[in-house]
Coordinates of N, CA, C and O in Angstrom, one line a residue:
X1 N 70.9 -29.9 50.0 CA 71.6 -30.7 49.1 C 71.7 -32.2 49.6 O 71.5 -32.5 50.8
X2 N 72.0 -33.0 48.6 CA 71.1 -34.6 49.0 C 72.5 -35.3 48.0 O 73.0 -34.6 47.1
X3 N 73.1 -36.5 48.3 CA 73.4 -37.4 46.9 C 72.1 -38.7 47.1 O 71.4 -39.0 48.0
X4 N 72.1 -39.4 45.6 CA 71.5 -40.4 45.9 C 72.0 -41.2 45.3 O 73.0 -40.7 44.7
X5 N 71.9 -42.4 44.9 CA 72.8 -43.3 44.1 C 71.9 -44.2 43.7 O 71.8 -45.3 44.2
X6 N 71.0 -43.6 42.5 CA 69.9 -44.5 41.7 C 70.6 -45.2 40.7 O 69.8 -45.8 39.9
X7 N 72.2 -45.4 40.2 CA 72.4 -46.5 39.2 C 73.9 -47.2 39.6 O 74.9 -46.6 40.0
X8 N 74.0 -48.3 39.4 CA 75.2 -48.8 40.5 C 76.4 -48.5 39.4 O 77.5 -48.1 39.7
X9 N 76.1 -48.9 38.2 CA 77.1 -48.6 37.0 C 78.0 -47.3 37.1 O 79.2 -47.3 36.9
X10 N 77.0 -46.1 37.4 CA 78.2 -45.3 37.3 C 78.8 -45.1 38.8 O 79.5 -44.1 38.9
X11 N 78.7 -45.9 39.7 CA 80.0 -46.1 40.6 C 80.6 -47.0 41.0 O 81.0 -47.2 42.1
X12 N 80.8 -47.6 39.8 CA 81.7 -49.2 39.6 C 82.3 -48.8 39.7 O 82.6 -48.7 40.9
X13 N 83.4 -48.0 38.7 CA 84.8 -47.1 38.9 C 85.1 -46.9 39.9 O 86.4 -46.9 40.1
X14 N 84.3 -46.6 41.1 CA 84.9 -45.9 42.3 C 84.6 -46.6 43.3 O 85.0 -46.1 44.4
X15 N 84.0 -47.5 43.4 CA 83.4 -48.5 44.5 C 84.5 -49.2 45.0 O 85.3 -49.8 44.4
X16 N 84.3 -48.9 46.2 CA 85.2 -49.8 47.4 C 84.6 -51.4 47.9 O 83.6 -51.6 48.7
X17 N 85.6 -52.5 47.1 CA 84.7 -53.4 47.8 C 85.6 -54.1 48.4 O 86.7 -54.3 48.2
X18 N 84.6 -54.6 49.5 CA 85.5 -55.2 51.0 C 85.2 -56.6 50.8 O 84.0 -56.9 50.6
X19 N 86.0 -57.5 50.7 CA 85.5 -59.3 50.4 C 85.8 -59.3 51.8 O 86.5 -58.5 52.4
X20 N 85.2 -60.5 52.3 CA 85.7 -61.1 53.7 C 85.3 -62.7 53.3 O 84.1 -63.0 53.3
X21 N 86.0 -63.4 53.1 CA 85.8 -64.7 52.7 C 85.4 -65.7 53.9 O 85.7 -65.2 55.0
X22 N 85.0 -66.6 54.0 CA 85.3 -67.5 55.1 C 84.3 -66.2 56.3 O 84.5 -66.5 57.4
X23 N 83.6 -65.1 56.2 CA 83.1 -64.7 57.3 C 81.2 -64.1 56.5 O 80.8 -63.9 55.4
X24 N 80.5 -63.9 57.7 CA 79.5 -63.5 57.2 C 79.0 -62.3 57.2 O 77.8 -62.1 57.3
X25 N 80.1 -61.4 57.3 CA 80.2 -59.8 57.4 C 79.6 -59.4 55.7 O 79.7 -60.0 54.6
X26 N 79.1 -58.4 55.8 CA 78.7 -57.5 54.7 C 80.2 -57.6 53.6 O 81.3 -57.5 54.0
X27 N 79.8 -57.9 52.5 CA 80.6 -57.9 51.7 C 80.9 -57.0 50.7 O 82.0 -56.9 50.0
X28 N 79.6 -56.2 50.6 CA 79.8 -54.8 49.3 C 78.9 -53.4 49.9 O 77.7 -53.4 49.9
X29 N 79.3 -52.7 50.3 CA 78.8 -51.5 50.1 C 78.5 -50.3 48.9 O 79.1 -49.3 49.1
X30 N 78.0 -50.4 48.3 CA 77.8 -49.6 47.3 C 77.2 -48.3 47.3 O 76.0 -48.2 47.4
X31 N 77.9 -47.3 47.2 CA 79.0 -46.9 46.9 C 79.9 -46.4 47.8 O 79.2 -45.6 48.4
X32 N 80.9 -46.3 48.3 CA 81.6 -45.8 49.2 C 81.6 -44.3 48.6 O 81.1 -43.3 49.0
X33 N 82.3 -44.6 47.3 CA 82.2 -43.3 46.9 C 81.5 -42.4 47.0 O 82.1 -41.3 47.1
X34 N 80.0 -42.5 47.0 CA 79.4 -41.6 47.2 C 78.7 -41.4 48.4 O 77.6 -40.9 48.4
X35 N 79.6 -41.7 49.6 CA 79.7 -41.2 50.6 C 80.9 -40.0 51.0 O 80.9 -39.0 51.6
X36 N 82.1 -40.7 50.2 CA 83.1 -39.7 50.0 C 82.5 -38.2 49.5 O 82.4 -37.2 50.2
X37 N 81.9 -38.3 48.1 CA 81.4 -37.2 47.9 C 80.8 -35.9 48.8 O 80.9 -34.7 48.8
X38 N 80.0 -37.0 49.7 CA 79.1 -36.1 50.4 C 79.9 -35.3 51.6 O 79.8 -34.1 51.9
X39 N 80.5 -36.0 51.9 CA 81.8 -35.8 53.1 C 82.9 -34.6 52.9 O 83.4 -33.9 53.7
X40 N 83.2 -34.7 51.5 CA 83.9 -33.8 51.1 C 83.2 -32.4 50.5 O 84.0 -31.5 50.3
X41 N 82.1 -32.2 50.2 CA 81.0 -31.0 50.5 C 80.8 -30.8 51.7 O 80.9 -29.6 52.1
X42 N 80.6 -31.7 52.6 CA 79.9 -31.8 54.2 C 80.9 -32.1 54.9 O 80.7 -33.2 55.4
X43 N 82.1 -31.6 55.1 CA 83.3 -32.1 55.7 C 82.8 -32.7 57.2 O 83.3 -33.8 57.6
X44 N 81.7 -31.8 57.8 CA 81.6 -32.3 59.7 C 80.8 -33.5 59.9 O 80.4 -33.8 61.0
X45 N 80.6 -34.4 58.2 CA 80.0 -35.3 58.2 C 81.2 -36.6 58.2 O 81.1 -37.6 58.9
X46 N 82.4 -36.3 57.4 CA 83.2 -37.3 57.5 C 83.4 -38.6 58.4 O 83.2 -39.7 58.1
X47 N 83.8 -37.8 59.9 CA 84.3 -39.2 60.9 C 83.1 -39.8 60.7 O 83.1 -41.0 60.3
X48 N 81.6 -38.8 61.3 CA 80.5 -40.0 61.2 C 80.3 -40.7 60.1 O 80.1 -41.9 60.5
X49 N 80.3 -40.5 58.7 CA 80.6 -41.6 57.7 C 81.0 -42.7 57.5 O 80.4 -43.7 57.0
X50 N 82.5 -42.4 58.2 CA 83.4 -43.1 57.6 C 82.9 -44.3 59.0 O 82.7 -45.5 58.7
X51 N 82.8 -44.0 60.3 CA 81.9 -44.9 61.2 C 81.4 -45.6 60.7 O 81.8 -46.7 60.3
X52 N 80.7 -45.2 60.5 CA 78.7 -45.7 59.7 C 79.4 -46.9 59.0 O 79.0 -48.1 59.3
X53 N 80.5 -46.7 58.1 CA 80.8 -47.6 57.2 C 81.5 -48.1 57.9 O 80.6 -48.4 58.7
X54 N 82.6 -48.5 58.5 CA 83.2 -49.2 59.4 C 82.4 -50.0 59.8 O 82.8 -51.2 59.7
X55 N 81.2 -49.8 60.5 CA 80.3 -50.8 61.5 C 80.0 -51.4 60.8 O 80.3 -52.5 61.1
X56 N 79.0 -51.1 59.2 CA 78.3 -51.9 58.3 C 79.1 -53.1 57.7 O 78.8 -54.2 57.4
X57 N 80.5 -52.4 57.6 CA 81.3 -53.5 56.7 C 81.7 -54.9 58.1 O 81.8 -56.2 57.9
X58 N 81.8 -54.3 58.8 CA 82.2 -55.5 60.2 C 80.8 -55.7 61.1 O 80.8 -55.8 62.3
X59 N 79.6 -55.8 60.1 CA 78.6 -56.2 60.5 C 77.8 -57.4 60.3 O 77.2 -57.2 59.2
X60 N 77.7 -58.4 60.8 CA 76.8 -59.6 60.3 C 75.3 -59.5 60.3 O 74.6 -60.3 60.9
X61 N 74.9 -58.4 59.5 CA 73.1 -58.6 60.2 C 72.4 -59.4 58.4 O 73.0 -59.5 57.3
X62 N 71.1 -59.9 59.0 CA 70.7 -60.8 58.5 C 69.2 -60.5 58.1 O 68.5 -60.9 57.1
X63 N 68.8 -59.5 59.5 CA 67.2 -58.9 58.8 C 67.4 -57.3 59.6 O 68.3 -57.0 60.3
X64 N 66.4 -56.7 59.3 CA 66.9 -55.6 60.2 C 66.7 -55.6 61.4 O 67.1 -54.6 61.9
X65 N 66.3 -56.6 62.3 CA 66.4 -56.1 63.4 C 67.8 -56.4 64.2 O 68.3 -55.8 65.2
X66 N 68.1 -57.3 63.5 CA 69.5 -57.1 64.0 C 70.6 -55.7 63.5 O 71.7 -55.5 64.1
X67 N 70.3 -54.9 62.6 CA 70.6 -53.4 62.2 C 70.3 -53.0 63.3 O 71.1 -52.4 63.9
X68 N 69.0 -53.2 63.8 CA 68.8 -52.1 64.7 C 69.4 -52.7 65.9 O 69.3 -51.9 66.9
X69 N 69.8 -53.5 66.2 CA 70.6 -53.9 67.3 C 71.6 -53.2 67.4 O 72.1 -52.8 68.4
X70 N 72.0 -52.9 66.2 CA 73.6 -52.4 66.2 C 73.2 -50.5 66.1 O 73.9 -49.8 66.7
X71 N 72.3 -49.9 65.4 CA 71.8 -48.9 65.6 C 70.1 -48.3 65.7 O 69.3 -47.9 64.9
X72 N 70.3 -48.7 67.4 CA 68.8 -48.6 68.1 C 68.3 -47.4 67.3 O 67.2 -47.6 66.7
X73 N 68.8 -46.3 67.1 CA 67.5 -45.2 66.9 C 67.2 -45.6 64.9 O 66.3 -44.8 64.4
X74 N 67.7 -46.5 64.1 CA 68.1 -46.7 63.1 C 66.3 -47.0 62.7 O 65.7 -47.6 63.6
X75 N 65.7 -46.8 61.8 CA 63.9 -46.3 61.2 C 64.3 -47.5 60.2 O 65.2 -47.4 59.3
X76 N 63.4 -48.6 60.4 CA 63.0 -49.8 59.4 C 61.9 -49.1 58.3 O 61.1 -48.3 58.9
X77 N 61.7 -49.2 57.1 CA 60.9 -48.9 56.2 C 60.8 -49.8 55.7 O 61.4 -50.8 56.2
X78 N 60.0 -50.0 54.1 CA 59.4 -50.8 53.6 C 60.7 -51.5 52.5 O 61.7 -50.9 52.2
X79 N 60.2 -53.0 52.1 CA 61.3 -52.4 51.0 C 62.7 -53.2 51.2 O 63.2 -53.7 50.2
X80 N 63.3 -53.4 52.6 CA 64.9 -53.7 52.8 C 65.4 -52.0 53.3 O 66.5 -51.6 53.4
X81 N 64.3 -51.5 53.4 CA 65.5 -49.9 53.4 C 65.5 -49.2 55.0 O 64.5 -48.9 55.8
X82 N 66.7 -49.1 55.0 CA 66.7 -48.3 56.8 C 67.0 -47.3 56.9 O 68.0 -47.1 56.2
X83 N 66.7 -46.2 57.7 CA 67.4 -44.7 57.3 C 67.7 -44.8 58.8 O 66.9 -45.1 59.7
X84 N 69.4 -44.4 58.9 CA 70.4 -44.2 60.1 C 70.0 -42.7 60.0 O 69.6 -42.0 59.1
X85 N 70.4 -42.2 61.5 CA 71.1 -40.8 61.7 C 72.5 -40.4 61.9 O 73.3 -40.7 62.7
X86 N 72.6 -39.9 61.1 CA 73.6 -39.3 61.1 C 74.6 -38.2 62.0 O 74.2 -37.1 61.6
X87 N 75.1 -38.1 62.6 CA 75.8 -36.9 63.4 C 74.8 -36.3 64.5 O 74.6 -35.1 64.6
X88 N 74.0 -37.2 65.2 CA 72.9 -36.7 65.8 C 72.3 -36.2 65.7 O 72.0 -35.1 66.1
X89 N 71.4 -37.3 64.5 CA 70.2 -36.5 63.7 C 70.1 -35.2 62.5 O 69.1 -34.8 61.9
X90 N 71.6 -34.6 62.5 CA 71.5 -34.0 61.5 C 71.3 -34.3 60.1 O 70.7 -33.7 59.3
X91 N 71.7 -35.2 60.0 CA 72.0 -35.7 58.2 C 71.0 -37.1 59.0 O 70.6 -37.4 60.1
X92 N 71.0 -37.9 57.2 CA 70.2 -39.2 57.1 C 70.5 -39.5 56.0 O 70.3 -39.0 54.9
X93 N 71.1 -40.9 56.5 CA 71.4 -41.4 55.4 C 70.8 -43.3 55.1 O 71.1 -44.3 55.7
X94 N 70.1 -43.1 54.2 CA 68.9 -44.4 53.5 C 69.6 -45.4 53.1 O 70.6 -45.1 52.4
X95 N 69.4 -46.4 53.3 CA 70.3 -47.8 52.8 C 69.3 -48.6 52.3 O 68.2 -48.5 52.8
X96 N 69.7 -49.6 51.1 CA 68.6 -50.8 51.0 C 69.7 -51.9 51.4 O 70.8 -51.8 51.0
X97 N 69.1 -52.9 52.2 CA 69.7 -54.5 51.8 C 69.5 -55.0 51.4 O 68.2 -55.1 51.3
X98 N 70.2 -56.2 50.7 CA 70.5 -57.5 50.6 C 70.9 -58.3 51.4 O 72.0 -58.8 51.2
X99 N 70.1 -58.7 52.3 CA 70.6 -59.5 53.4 C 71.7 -60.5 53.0 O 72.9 -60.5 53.3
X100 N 70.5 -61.6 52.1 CA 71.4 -62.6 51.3 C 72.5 -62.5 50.6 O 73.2 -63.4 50.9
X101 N 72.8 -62.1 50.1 CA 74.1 -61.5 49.4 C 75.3 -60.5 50.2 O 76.6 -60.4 50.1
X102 N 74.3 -59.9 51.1 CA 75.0 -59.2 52.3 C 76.0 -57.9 51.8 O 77.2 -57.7 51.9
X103 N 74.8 -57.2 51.2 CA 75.0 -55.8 50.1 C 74.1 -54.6 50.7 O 72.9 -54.6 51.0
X104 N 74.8 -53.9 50.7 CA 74.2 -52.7 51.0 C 74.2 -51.6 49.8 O 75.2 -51.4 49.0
X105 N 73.3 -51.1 49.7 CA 73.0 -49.9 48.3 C 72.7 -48.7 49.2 O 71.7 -48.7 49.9
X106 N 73.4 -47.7 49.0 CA 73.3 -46.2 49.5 C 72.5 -45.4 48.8 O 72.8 -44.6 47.9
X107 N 71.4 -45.6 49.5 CA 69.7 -44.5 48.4 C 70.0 -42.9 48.6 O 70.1 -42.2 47.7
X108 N 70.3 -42.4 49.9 CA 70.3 -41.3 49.8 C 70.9 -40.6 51.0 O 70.6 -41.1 52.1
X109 N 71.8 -39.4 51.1 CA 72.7 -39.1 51.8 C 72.1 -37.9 52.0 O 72.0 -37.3 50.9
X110 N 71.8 -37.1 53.1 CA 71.1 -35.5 53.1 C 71.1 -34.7 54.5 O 71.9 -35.0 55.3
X111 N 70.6 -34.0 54.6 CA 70.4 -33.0 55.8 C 68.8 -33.7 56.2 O 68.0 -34.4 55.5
X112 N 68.6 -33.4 57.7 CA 67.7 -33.5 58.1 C 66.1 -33.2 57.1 O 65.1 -33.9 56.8
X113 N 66.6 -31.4 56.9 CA 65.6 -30.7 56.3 C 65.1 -31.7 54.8 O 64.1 -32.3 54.5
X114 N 66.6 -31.6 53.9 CA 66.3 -32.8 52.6 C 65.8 -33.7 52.6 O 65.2 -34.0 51.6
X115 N 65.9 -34.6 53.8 CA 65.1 -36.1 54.2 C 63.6 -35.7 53.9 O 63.0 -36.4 53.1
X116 N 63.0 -34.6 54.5 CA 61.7 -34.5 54.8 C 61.2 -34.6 53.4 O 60.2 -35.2 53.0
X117 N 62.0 -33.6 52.4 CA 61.3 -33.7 50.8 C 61.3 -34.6 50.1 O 61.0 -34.4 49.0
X118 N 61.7 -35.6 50.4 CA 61.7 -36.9 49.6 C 61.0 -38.1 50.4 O 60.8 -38.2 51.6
X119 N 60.6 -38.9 49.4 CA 60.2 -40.4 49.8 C 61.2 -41.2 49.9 O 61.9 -41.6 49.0
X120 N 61.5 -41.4 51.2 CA 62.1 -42.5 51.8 C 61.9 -44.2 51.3 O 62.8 -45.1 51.2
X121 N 60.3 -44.2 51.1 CA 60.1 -45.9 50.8 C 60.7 -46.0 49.4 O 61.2 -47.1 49.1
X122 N 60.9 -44.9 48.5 CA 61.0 -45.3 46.9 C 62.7 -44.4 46.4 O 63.5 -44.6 45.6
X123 N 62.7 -43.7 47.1 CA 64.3 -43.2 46.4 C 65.5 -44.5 46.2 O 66.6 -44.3 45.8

């Protein structure tokens, strides 16, 4: 089981957004929520989650390699999109950026095994 978050509309309602004015930290993660979701199916996924998001939101990166500064084993793909590991490689969870805008979009949240059945460059 996988979430993905192919339309940002239906998680306006539930989106957590973090302004930081005057800094040049990430300013929108989209969706928090549907990290919550996954978390609360996958409970042993939570703390690492909720991490993951902590770092991104109090992160100033600008291209990925400074992502991967902040998470060495973190897989650059095509696109803006980086897939983290999760909980020591169990789960993987796909991100696109927005450097410029300094936005993150949450493509897809899954298990090791679910990663493998999908395309990474296009989800």
């Amino acid at each position: 089981m996988y979430y993905a978050c192919n339309t940002i509309n239906s998680h306006i309602g539930n989106l957590s957004l973090h302004l930081h004015l005057n800094t040049n930290k990430m300013e929108r993660i989209f969706s928090k929520s549907t990290l919550r979701e996954y978390w609360e199916t996958h409970p042993e996924t939570e703390q690492y989650l909720k991490t993951w998001f902590d770092m991104a939101m109090n992160s100033d990166w600008k291209t990925p390699n400074d992502v991967k500064q902040t998470f060495a084993t973190a897989s650059i793909l095509k696109d803006n999109r980086i897939v983290f590991n999760i909980k020591g490689n169990s789960y993987r969870l796909i991100a696109k950026f927005n450097y410029q805008k300094q936005w993150i979009f949450i493509r897809f949240i899954g298990t090791h095994k679910a990663y493998d059945e999908i395309d990474a460059n296009t989800i």
